[in-house]
Short mmCIF file of C-alpha atoms and ligand atoms in Angstrom, two decimals:
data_model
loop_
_atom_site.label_atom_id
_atom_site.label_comp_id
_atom_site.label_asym_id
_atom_site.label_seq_id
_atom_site.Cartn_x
_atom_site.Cartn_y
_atom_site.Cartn_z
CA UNK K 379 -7.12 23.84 30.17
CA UNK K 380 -8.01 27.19 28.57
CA UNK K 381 -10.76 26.08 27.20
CA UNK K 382 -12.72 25.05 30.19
CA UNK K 383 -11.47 28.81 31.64
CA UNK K 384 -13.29 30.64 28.60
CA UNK K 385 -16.52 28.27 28.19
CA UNK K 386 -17.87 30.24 31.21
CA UNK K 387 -16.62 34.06 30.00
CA UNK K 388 -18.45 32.84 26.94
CA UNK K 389 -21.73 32.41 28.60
CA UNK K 390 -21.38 35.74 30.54
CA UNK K 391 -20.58 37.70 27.22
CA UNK K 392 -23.70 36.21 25.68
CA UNK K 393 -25.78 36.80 28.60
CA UNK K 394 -25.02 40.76 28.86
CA UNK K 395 -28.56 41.51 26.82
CA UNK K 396 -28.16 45.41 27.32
CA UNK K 397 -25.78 45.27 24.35
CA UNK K 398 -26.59 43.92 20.63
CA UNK K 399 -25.44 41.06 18.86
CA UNK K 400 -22.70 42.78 17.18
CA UNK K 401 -21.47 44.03 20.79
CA UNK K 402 -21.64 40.14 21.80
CA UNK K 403 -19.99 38.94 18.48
CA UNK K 404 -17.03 41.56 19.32
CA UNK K 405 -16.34 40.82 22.64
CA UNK K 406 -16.00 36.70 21.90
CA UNK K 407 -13.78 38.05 19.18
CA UNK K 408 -11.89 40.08 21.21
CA UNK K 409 -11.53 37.32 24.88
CA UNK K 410 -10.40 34.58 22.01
CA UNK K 411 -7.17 36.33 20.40
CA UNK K 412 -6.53 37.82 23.81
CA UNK K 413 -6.80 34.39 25.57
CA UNK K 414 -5.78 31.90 22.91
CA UNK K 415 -2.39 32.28 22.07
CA UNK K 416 -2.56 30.46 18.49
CA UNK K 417 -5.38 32.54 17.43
CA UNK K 418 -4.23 35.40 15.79
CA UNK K 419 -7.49 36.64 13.43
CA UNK K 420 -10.85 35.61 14.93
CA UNK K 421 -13.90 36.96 13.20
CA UNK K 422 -17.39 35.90 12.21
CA UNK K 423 -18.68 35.86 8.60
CA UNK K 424 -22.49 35.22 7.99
CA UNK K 425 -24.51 35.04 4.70
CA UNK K 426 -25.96 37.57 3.07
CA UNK K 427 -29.68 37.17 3.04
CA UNK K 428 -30.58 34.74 0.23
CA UNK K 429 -27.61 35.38 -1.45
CA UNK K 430 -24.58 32.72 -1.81
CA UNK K 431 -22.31 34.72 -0.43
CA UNK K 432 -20.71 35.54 3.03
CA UNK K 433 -20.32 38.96 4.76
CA UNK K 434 -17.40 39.41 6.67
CA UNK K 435 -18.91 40.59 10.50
CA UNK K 436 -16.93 41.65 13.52
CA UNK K 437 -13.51 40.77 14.02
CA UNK K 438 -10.13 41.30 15.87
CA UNK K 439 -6.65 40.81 13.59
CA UNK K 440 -5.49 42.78 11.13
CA UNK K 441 -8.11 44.26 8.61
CA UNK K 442 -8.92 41.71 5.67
CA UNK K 443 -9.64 42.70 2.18
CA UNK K 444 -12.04 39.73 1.81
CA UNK K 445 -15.73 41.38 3.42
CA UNK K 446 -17.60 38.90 1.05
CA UNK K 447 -16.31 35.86 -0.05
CA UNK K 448 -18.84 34.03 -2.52
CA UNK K 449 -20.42 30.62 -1.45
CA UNK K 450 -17.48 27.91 -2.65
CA UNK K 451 -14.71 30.10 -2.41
CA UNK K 452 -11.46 29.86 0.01
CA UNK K 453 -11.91 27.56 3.18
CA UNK K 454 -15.20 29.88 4.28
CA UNK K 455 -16.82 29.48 1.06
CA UNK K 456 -16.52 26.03 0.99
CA UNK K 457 -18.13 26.10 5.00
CA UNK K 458 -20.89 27.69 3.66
CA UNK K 459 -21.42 24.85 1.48
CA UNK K 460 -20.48 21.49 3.39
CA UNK K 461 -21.84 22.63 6.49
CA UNK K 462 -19.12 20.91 8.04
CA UNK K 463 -16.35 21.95 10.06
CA UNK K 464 -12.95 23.13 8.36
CA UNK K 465 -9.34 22.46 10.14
CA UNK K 466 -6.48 23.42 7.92
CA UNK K 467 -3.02 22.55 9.60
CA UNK K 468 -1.19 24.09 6.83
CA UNK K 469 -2.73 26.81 4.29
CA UNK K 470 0.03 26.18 1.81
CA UNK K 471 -1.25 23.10 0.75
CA UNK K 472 -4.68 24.06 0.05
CA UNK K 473 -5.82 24.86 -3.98
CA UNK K 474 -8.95 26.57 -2.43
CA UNK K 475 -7.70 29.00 0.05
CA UNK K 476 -8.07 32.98 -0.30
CA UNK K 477 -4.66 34.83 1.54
CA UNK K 478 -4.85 37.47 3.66
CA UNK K 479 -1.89 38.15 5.32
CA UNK K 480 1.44 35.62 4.75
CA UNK K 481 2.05 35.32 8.10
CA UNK K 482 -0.97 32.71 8.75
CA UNK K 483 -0.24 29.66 8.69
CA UNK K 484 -3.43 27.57 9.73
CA UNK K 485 -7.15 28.22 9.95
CA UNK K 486 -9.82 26.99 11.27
CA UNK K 487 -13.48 27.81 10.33
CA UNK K 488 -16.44 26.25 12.14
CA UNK K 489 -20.20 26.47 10.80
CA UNK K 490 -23.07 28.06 13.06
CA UNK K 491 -26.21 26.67 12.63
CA UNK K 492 -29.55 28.16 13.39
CA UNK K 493 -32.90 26.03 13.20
CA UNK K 494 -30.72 23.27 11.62
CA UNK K 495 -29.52 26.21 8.56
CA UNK K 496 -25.90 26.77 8.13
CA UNK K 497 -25.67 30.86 8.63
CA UNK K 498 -22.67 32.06 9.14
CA UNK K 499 -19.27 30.84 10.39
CA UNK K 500 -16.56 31.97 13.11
CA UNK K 501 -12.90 31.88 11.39
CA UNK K 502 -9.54 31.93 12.93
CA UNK K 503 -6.08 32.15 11.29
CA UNK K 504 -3.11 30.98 13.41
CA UNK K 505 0.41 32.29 12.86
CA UNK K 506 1.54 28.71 14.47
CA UNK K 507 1.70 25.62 12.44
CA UNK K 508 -0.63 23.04 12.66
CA UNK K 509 -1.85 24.59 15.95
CA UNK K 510 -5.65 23.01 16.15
CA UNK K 511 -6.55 20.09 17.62
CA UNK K 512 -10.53 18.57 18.45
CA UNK K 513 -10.22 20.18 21.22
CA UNK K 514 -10.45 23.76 19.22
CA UNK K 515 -13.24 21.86 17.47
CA UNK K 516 -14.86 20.88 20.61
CA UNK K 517 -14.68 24.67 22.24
CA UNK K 518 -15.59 26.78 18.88
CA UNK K 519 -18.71 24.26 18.25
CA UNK K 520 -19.63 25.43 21.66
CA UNK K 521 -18.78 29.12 21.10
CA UNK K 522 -20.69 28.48 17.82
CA UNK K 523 -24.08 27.10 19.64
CA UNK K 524 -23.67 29.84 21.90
CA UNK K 525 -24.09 32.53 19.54
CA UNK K 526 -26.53 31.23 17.62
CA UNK K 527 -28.99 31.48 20.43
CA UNK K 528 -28.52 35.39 20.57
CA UNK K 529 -28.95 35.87 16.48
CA UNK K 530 -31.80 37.35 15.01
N1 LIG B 1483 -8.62 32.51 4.52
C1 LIG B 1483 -10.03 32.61 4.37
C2 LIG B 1483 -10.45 34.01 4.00
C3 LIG B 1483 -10.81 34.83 5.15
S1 LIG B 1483 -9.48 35.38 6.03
O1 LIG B 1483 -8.82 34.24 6.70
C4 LIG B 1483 -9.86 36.53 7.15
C5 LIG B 1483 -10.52 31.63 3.32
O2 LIG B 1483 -9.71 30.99 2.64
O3 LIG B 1483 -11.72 31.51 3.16
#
């Protein structure tokens, strides 16, 4: 299983502490599209300050017009407010869903918590149908509890 490949190039990327976050947040970005064949855009979005509103951070996929998406909007707006994990099999069907390029198909966005707060998310689009299963959910909570021990 992939995921039980990457769980330990995970730790190893987070435990490089000559490099800053941002260096960290790249490189996870970069081993999951590389690795994970239905992830096509991975990137991190966290929120700005106090404000209701989330910056787009690094990323690997083709550039996205959306670097702040308010609090509510899309699927990673409405992260920032449930606090809950976000699996969309199909993007078509969603009312509440912000495009960026027509050849996604699916996305998944999973919150990363710090002290218990809900502060930023890591998104993926997938070019496959219906690609995600708990087991993505399983993994990116991981990759999620992993970075959140290296954030500021
Ligand atoms: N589709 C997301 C917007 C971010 S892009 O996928 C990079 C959303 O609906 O929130």
């Amino acid at each position: 299983m992939i995921f039980d490949t990457l769980k330990p190039q995970i730790e190893l990327i987070i435990s490089e502490d000559q490099k800053s976050v941002n260096d960290h947040l790249q490189n996870i970005c970069v081993l999951l599209e590389k690795r994970v064949p239905h992830y096509n855009w991975v990137g991190f979005y966290f929120r700005n300050g106090k404000k209701e509103e989330l910056v787009l951070g690094p990323y690997v996929g083709a550039p996205t017009d959306h670097t702040v998406i308010p609090f509510g909007k899309g699927i990673c707006g409405q992260v920032a407010v449930s606090n809950k994990n976000f699996v969309v099999p199909d993007v078509s069907a969603q009312d509440n869903y912000i495009a960026c390029s027509i050849a996604v198909k699916a996305e998944i966005v999973i919150p990363i918590f710090v002290n218990g707060e809900n502060i930023g998310q890591i998104d993926i689009d997938s070019n496959t149908p219906d690609p995600f299963t708990q087991e993505d959910e399983r993994f990116l909570e991981f990759v999620c509890a992993k970075v959140a021990t290296i954030l500021p």
